[in-house]
mmCIF file of C-alpha atoms in Angstrom:
data_model
loop_
_atom_site.group_PDB
_atom_site.id
_atom_site.type_symbol
_atom_site.label_atom_id
_atom_site.label_comp_id
_atom_site.label_asym_id
_atom_site.label_seq_id
_atom_site.Cartn_x
_atom_site.Cartn_y
_atom_site.Cartn_z
ATOM 1 C CA MET A 10 2.655 -28.138 -5.526
ATOM 2 C CA ALA A 11 2.910 -26.412 -2.028
ATOM 3 C CA ASN A 12 4.404 -29.129 -0.738
ATOM 4 C CA GLN A 13 7.166 -28.957 -3.051
ATOM 5 C CA LEU A 14 7.602 -25.092 -2.663
ATOM 6 C CA LYS A 15 7.449 -25.551 1.528
ATOM 7 C CA ALA A 16 10.422 -28.303 1.039
ATOM 8 C CA GLU A 17 12.691 -25.906 -0.940
ATOM 9 C CA PHE A 18 11.802 -22.995 1.188
ATOM 10 C CA GLU A 19 12.588 -25.096 4.079
ATOM 11 C CA PHE A 20 15.745 -25.677 2.537
ATOM 12 C CA TYR A 21 16.448 -22.299 2.202
ATOM 13 C CA LYS A 22 15.909 -21.203 5.633
ATOM 14 C CA LYS A 23 18.451 -23.972 6.818
ATOM 15 C CA ASN A 24 21.119 -23.041 4.748
ATOM 16 C CA GLN A 25 20.643 -19.110 4.782
ATOM 17 C CA SER A 26 23.695 -18.550 6.531
ATOM 18 C CA LYS A 27 26.096 -20.452 3.875
ATOM 19 C CA LEU A 28 23.725 -18.939 0.817
ATOM 20 C CA VAL A 29 24.356 -15.298 2.090
ATOM 21 C CA ASP A 30 28.030 -16.219 2.767
ATOM 22 C CA GLU A 31 27.949 -16.921 -1.034
ATOM 23 C CA TYR A 32 25.183 -15.258 -3.106
ATOM 24 C CA LEU A 33 24.104 -11.878 -0.974
ATOM 25 C CA GLY A 34 22.014 -9.756 -2.215
ATOM 26 C CA ARG A 35 20.943 -12.028 -5.370
ATOM 27 C CA PHE A 36 18.338 -14.459 -6.249
ATOM 28 C CA VAL A 37 18.892 -18.008 -6.074
ATOM 29 C CA VAL A 38 16.184 -20.391 -7.953
ATOM 30 C CA ILE A 39 15.747 -24.036 -5.637
ATOM 31 C CA LYS A 40 14.670 -27.101 -6.863
ATOM 32 C CA ASN A 41 14.367 -30.631 -5.228
ATOM 33 C CA GLU A 42 16.548 -28.848 -2.752
ATOM 34 C CA GLU A 43 19.423 -28.065 -4.631
ATOM 35 C CA ILE A 44 20.630 -24.546 -6.015
ATOM 36 C CA ILE A 45 19.555 -24.167 -9.755
ATOM 37 C CA GLY A 46 20.504 -20.866 -10.813
ATOM 38 C CA VAL A 47 22.089 -17.519 -9.438
ATOM 39 C CA TYR A 48 20.573 -14.628 -11.057
ATOM 40 C CA ASN A 49 20.891 -10.342 -10.214
ATOM 41 C CA SER A 50 16.878 -9.595 -10.455
ATOM 42 C CA GLU A 51 13.929 -11.447 -9.515
ATOM 43 C CA ILE A 52 12.485 -11.400 -13.759
ATOM 44 C CA ASP A 53 15.091 -12.599 -14.719
ATOM 45 C CA ALA A 54 15.368 -15.383 -12.429
ATOM 46 C CA TYR A 55 11.772 -15.890 -13.327
ATOM 47 C CA GLN A 56 12.222 -15.540 -17.096
ATOM 48 C CA ASN A 57 15.426 -18.116 -17.312
ATOM 49 C CA SER A 58 14.222 -20.761 -15.028
ATOM 50 C CA GLN A 59 10.675 -21.441 -16.466
ATOM 51 C CA LYS A 60 12.463 -21.996 -19.873
ATOM 52 C CA GLU A 61 13.772 -25.298 -18.655
ATOM 53 C CA HIS A 62 11.442 -26.160 -15.667
ATOM 54 C CA LYS A 63 7.666 -25.963 -15.041
ATOM 55 C CA LEU A 64 6.726 -23.311 -13.202
ATOM 56 C CA GLY A 65 5.264 -24.272 -9.677
ATOM 57 C CA SER A 66 8.494 -26.522 -9.618
ATOM 58 C CA PHE A 67 11.167 -24.039 -8.496
ATOM 59 C CA LEU A 68 11.078 -21.373 -5.380
ATOM 60 C CA ILE A 69 13.253 -17.725 -6.399
ATOM 61 C CA GLN A 70 14.519 -16.546 -3.084
ATOM 62 C CA HIS A 71 16.705 -13.321 -2.564
ATOM 63 C CA VAL A 72 19.105 -13.706 -0.848
ATOM 64 C CA THR A 73 19.763 -11.665 2.315
ATOM 65 C CA GLU A 74 20.542 -11.679 6.191
ATOM 66 C CA GLY A 75 18.003 -12.048 8.638
ATOM 67 C CA LYS A 76 14.030 -12.439 7.889
ATOM 68 C CA ASP A 77 12.941 -9.384 6.761
ATOM 69 C CA ASP A 78 12.655 -11.108 2.719
ATOM 70 C CA TYR A 79 10.939 -14.369 3.757
ATOM 71 C CA SER A 80 8.273 -12.868 6.486
ATOM 72 C CA GLN A 81 5.280 -10.521 6.082
ATOM 73 C CA THR A 82 3.179 -9.085 8.986
ATOM 74 C CA PHE A 83 -0.208 -8.225 8.577
ATOM 75 C CA TYR A 84 -1.543 -6.573 11.766
ATOM 76 C CA SER A 85 -5.137 -6.576 10.871
ATOM 77 C CA ARG A 86 -6.970 -7.988 7.879
ATOM 78 C CA VAL A 87 -5.669 -11.087 6.843
ATOM 79 C CA SER A 88 -6.690 -14.493 8.021
ATOM 80 C CA LEU A 89 -4.409 -18.085 7.855
ATOM 81 C CA MET B 22 12.069 15.905 -14.542
ATOM 82 C CA SER B 23 9.925 12.739 -14.447
ATOM 83 C CA HIS B 24 5.886 12.810 -14.324
ATOM 84 C CA LYS B 25 4.041 13.146 -11.403
ATOM 85 C CA HIS B 26 1.078 11.060 -10.618
ATOM 86 C CA ALA B 27 -1.622 11.012 -7.780
ATOM 87 C CA LEU B 28 -4.645 9.126 -6.981
ATOM 88 C CA SER B 29 -7.195 10.588 -3.980
ATOM 89 C CA ILE B 30 -10.057 8.713 -2.316
ATOM 90 C CA ASN B 31 -12.782 11.051 -1.067
ATOM 91 C CA GLY B 32 -15.084 10.064 1.499
ATOM 92 C CA GLU B 33 -18.971 11.843 1.501
ATOM 93 C CA GLY B 34 -18.106 11.282 5.507
ATOM 94 C CA LEU B 35 -15.737 9.547 7.595
ATOM 95 C CA LEU B 36 -14.281 6.486 6.117
ATOM 96 C CA ASN B 37 -13.155 2.989 8.049
ATOM 97 C CA VAL B 38 -11.864 1.707 5.343
ATOM 98 C CA LEU B 39 -9.830 2.546 1.979
ATOM 99 C CA ILE B 40 -10.331 1.292 -0.966
ATOM 100 C CA SER B 41 -9.446 1.962 -4.370
ATOM 101 C CA ASP B 42 -9.882 -0.118 -7.793
ATOM 102 C CA VAL B 43 -6.313 -2.324 -8.240
ATOM 103 C CA GLY B 44 -5.074 -3.845 -11.906
ATOM 104 C CA VAL B 45 -3.317 -7.139 -11.647
ATOM 105 C CA SER B 46 -1.587 -9.395 -14.190
ATOM 106 C CA LEU B 47 1.156 -11.984 -14.566
ATOM 107 C CA PRO B 48 4.711 -10.211 -14.417
ATOM 108 C CA PHE B 49 6.014 -11.189 -17.919
ATOM 109 C CA SER B 50 3.571 -12.770 -20.970
ATOM 110 C CA GLY B 51 6.076 -15.173 -21.827
ATOM 111 C CA LYS B 52 6.765 -13.893 -25.068
ATOM 112 C CA PRO B 53 9.462 -11.327 -25.019
ATOM 113 C CA GLU B 54 8.169 -10.089 -28.397
ATOM 114 C CA GLU B 55 4.709 -9.595 -27.123
ATOM 115 C CA PRO B 56 5.270 -8.079 -23.624
ATOM 116 C CA GLU B 57 2.384 -5.622 -24.004
ATOM 117 C CA LYS B 58 -0.120 -8.089 -24.361
ATOM 118 C CA LEU B 59 -0.334 -8.927 -20.759
ATOM 119 C CA GLU B 60 -4.389 -9.662 -19.543
ATOM 120 C CA VAL B 61 -4.920 -6.814 -16.527
ATOM 121 C CA LYS B 62 -8.102 -7.806 -14.116
ATOM 122 C CA THR B 63 -9.129 -4.994 -11.696
ATOM 123 C CA TYR B 64 -9.921 -5.949 -8.262
ATOM 124 C CA LYS B 65 -11.141 -4.068 -5.108
ATOM 125 C CA GLY B 66 -8.541 -3.502 -2.662
ATOM 126 C CA ILE B 67 -7.862 -2.145 0.728
ATOM 127 C CA TRP B 68 -4.695 0.422 1.384
ATOM 128 C CA ASP B 69 -3.209 -1.382 4.450
ATOM 129 C CA THR B 70 -0.564 0.089 6.380
ATOM 130 C CA GLY B 71 -0.539 -2.809 8.680
ATOM 131 C CA ALA B 72 0.237 -4.957 6.197
ATOM 132 C CA THR B 73 4.287 -4.981 5.283
ATOM 133 C CA GLY B 74 3.552 -6.516 1.862
ATOM 134 C CA SER B 75 0.861 -6.783 -0.672
ATOM 135 C CA VAL B 76 -1.740 -9.482 -0.554
ATOM 136 C CA ILE B 77 -3.655 -11.200 -3.206
ATOM 137 C CA THR B 78 -6.696 -13.817 -2.454
ATOM 138 C CA LYS B 79 -6.583 -17.299 -4.341
ATOM 139 C CA LYS B 80 -9.271 -16.396 -6.319
ATOM 140 C CA VAL B 81 -7.094 -13.348 -8.080
ATOM 141 C CA ALA B 82 -4.434 -16.212 -8.571
ATOM 142 C CA ASP B 83 -6.970 -18.582 -10.149
ATOM 143 C CA GLU B 84 -8.476 -16.187 -12.331
ATOM 144 C CA LEU B 85 -4.898 -14.863 -13.742
ATOM 145 C CA GLY B 86 -3.731 -18.606 -13.643
ATOM 146 C CA LEU B 87 -0.775 -17.146 -11.736
ATOM 147 C CA VAL B 88 1.532 -19.875 -10.387
ATOM 148 C CA PRO B 89 3.722 -19.767 -7.129
ATOM 149 C CA THR B 90 7.107 -18.886 -7.679
ATOM 150 C CA GLY B 91 8.322 -18.743 -3.214
ATOM 151 C CA GLN B 92 6.753 -18.811 -0.025
ATOM 152 C CA THR B 93 7.131 -16.698 2.963
ATOM 153 C CA ASP B 94 6.186 -17.209 6.485
ATOM 154 C CA VAL B 95 3.130 -14.772 7.428
ATOM 155 C CA HIS B 96 2.711 -13.829 10.979
ATOM 156 C CA THR B 97 -1.009 -12.478 11.921
ATOM 157 C CA ALA B 98 -2.463 -12.378 15.439
ATOM 158 C CA SER B 99 -3.570 -16.007 14.846
ATOM 159 C CA GLY B 100 -0.455 -17.041 14.660
ATOM 160 C CA THR B 101 2.145 -17.810 12.050
ATOM 161 C CA GLU B 102 2.068 -19.994 8.723
ATOM 162 C CA SER B 103 3.923 -20.557 5.327
ATOM 163 C CA LYS B 104 2.066 -19.297 2.492
ATOM 164 C CA ASN B 105 2.744 -19.033 -1.111
ATOM 165 C CA THR B 106 3.630 -16.146 -2.952
ATOM 166 C CA TYR B 107 3.444 -14.942 -6.600
ATOM 167 C CA LEU B 108 5.065 -12.608 -8.723
ATOM 168 C CA VAL B 109 2.612 -10.024 -10.454
ATOM 169 C CA ASN B 110 2.797 -6.782 -12.332
ATOM 170 C CA ILE B 111 0.670 -4.325 -10.206
ATOM 171 C CA TYR B 112 -1.553 -1.143 -11.671
ATOM 172 C CA LEU B 113 -2.581 1.310 -9.728
ATOM 173 C CA PRO B 114 -5.796 3.901 -11.252
ATOM 174 C CA MET B 115 -3.418 6.554 -11.817
ATOM 175 C CA ASN B 116 -1.419 5.461 -14.402
ATOM 176 C CA VAL B 117 1.188 4.120 -12.294
ATOM 177 C CA SER B 118 2.537 0.180 -12.600
ATOM 178 C CA PHE B 119 4.707 -1.482 -10.447
ATOM 179 C CA GLN B 120 6.470 -4.741 -12.296
ATOM 180 C CA VAL B 121 7.516 -7.649 -11.152
ATOM 181 C CA VAL B 122 6.022 -7.548 -7.084
ATOM 182 C CA LYS B 123 5.963 -10.224 -5.089
ATOM 183 C CA VAL B 124 2.525 -10.791 -3.143
ATOM 184 C CA THR B 125 1.635 -13.060 -0.678
ATOM 185 C CA GLU B 126 -1.617 -15.137 -0.894
ATOM 186 C CA ALA B 127 -3.919 -15.234 2.180
ATOM 187 C CA VAL B 128 -7.677 -14.876 2.759
ATOM 188 C CA LEU B 129 -9.635 -11.440 2.819
ATOM 189 C CA ASN B 130 -13.148 -10.712 3.806
ATOM 190 C CA GLY B 131 -15.753 -9.430 1.617
ATOM 191 C CA ASN B 132 -15.717 -8.556 -2.047
ATOM 192 C CA ILE B 133 -11.950 -7.373 -1.200
ATOM 193 C CA GLU B 134 -9.343 -9.369 -3.351
ATOM 194 C CA MET B 135 -6.411 -7.736 -2.276
ATOM 195 C CA LEU B 136 -4.198 -5.249 0.140
ATOM 196 C CA ILE B 137 -2.067 -2.607 -1.175
ATOM 197 C CA GLY B 138 0.713 -2.774 1.569
ATOM 198 C CA MET B 139 3.566 -1.034 2.706
ATOM 199 C CA ASP B 140 5.849 -2.328 -0.110
ATOM 200 C CA ILE B 141 3.582 -0.117 -2.428
ATOM 201 C CA ILE B 142 2.635 2.805 0.205
ATOM 202 C CA THR B 143 6.009 3.441 0.634
ATOM 203 C CA SER B 144 6.804 3.995 -2.933
ATOM 204 C CA GLY B 145 5.602 7.631 -2.592
ATOM 205 C CA ASP B 146 3.497 10.252 -0.497
ATOM 206 C CA PHE B 147 0.469 9.261 1.607
ATOM 207 C CA THR B 148 -1.717 11.429 3.518
ATOM 208 C CA LEU B 149 -4.979 10.810 5.383
ATOM 209 C CA THR B 150 -6.934 13.635 6.667
ATOM 210 C CA HIS B 151 -10.416 14.078 7.947
ATOM 211 C CA CYS B 152 -10.648 17.730 7.608
ATOM 212 C CA GLU B 153 -14.845 18.613 8.397
ATOM 213 C CA GLY B 154 -15.908 15.089 8.893
ATOM 214 C CA ARG B 155 -14.632 13.945 5.699
ATOM 215 C CA THR B 156 -11.877 11.297 4.831
ATOM 216 C CA LYS B 157 -9.561 12.083 2.278
ATOM 217 C CA MET B 158 -6.661 10.299 1.025
ATOM 218 C CA ASN B 159 -4.007 11.105 -1.267
ATOM 219 C CA PHE B 160 -1.454 9.228 -3.082
ATOM 220 C CA GLY B 161 1.334 10.529 -4.980
ATOM 221 C CA ILE B 162 4.397 9.334 -6.940
ATOM 222 C CA PRO B 163 7.386 9.950 -6.494
ATOM 223 C CA SER B 164 7.739 10.758 -2.982
ATOM 224 C CA VAL B 165 8.155 15.026 -3.020
ATOM 225 C CA LYS B 166 7.559 16.564 0.393
ATOM 226 C CA ASN B 167 8.196 15.480 3.997
ATOM 227 C CA TYR B 168 4.507 16.164 6.096
ATOM 228 C CA ASP B 169 5.404 17.549 9.665
ATOM 229 C CA TYR B 170 2.581 18.170 11.403
ATOM 230 C CA VAL B 171 4.487 18.916 14.825
ATOM 231 C CA ASP B 172 7.044 21.474 13.141
ATOM 232 C CA SER B 173 3.642 23.232 11.291
ATOM 233 C CA ILE B 174 2.020 23.447 14.857
ATOM 234 C CA ASN B 175 4.941 25.213 16.430
ATOM 235 C CA VAL B 176 5.570 27.608 14.058
ATOM 236 C CA ASN B 177 1.889 28.564 14.142
ATOM 237 C CA ASN B 178 1.789 28.258 17.635
ATOM 238 C CA LYS B 179 5.321 30.766 17.875
ATOM 239 C CA SER B 180 3.819 33.541 15.445
ATOM 240 C CA LYS B 181 0.551 33.744 17.546
ATOM 241 C CA GLU B 182 2.479 33.778 20.459
ATOM 242 C CA LYS B 183 4.591 37.225 19.171
ATOM 243 C CA GLN B 184 0.811 38.819 17.761
ATOM 244 C CA ARG B 185 -0.290 37.827 21.221
ATOM 245 C CA MET B 186 -0.652 41.331 23.564
ATOM 246 C CA CYS B 187 1.080 41.449 26.810
ATOM 247 C CA GLU B 188 -1.527 41.601 29.907
ATOM 248 C CA CYS B 189 0.118 44.085 32.138
ATOM 249 C CA GLY B 190 -2.222 46.726 30.170
ATOM 250 C CA ARG B 191 0.550 48.843 28.548
ATOM 251 C CA GLY B 192 -0.577 48.287 25.059
ATOM 252 C CA LYS B 193 2.547 46.342 23.762
ATOM 253 C CA LYS B 194 2.499 42.928 22.652
ATOM 254 C CA TYR B 195 3.994 40.420 25.368
ATOM 255 C CA VAL B 196 7.261 39.462 23.302
ATOM 256 C CA TYR B 197 8.207 43.179 23.373
ATOM 257 C CA CYS B 198 6.594 43.881 27.166
ATOM 258 C CA CYS B 199 6.804 41.768 30.133
ATOM 259 C CA GLY B 200 7.920 38.297 27.645
ATOM 260 C CA ARG B 201 11.174 39.798 26.384
ATOM 261 C CA GLY B 202 13.868 38.044 26.458
ATOM 262 C CA LYS B 203 11.920 34.735 27.883
ATOM 263 C CA LYS B 204 11.802 31.970 25.715
#
């Protein structure tokens, strides 16, 4: 499951620029490296996608410019 | 006017870590007709201004039956790695809940199962004082005031300056004597 999500995540990062042009500010749902849904909120994406797809089989990503929306920085405490 | 909520952590001495209870649940029951029946589990969480976002451990994810909905690149002192993210509701012990928060899975030490990061902390006013050798943390929602120690100190110092007696011996205050016209 983690590997599949990693593939979807890499797909988003690779295509971020194109997706920003088309879906800036919206939440895309990615499965098998394809966009299967576009929503205005994360909870809408979550609730609607899980009706037809198993949780864990798709990735929800907020489409924004830059890396802030898919990066976290921990200056202390966290181990990888 | 909206309700205000506040939480405080009071140390008996100086604290080197700020810990409170934090409730976590699924973001959605899966049953629109029963959204109130979410199981909330309570864990120990650290208030961490060094974390850009909130964190849960794998134990929390497993106990709540959370399934990852995304990934994020995590940067720490030991490097960068992609980690799973989950959507959860977070409940603070001040009758405040945060709905559908994206949290990152990571490893934490001891019995700490959560970090409350800047995504939560920036939703209110957060102060940390150590008066008389006792740590006091306060967190209030919504944000109502900007605390500026530099401004306060400048006002206080100006006030003291006005009261200072002039050293020339005329018995007048400095600002009305040798200090007249000086800034």
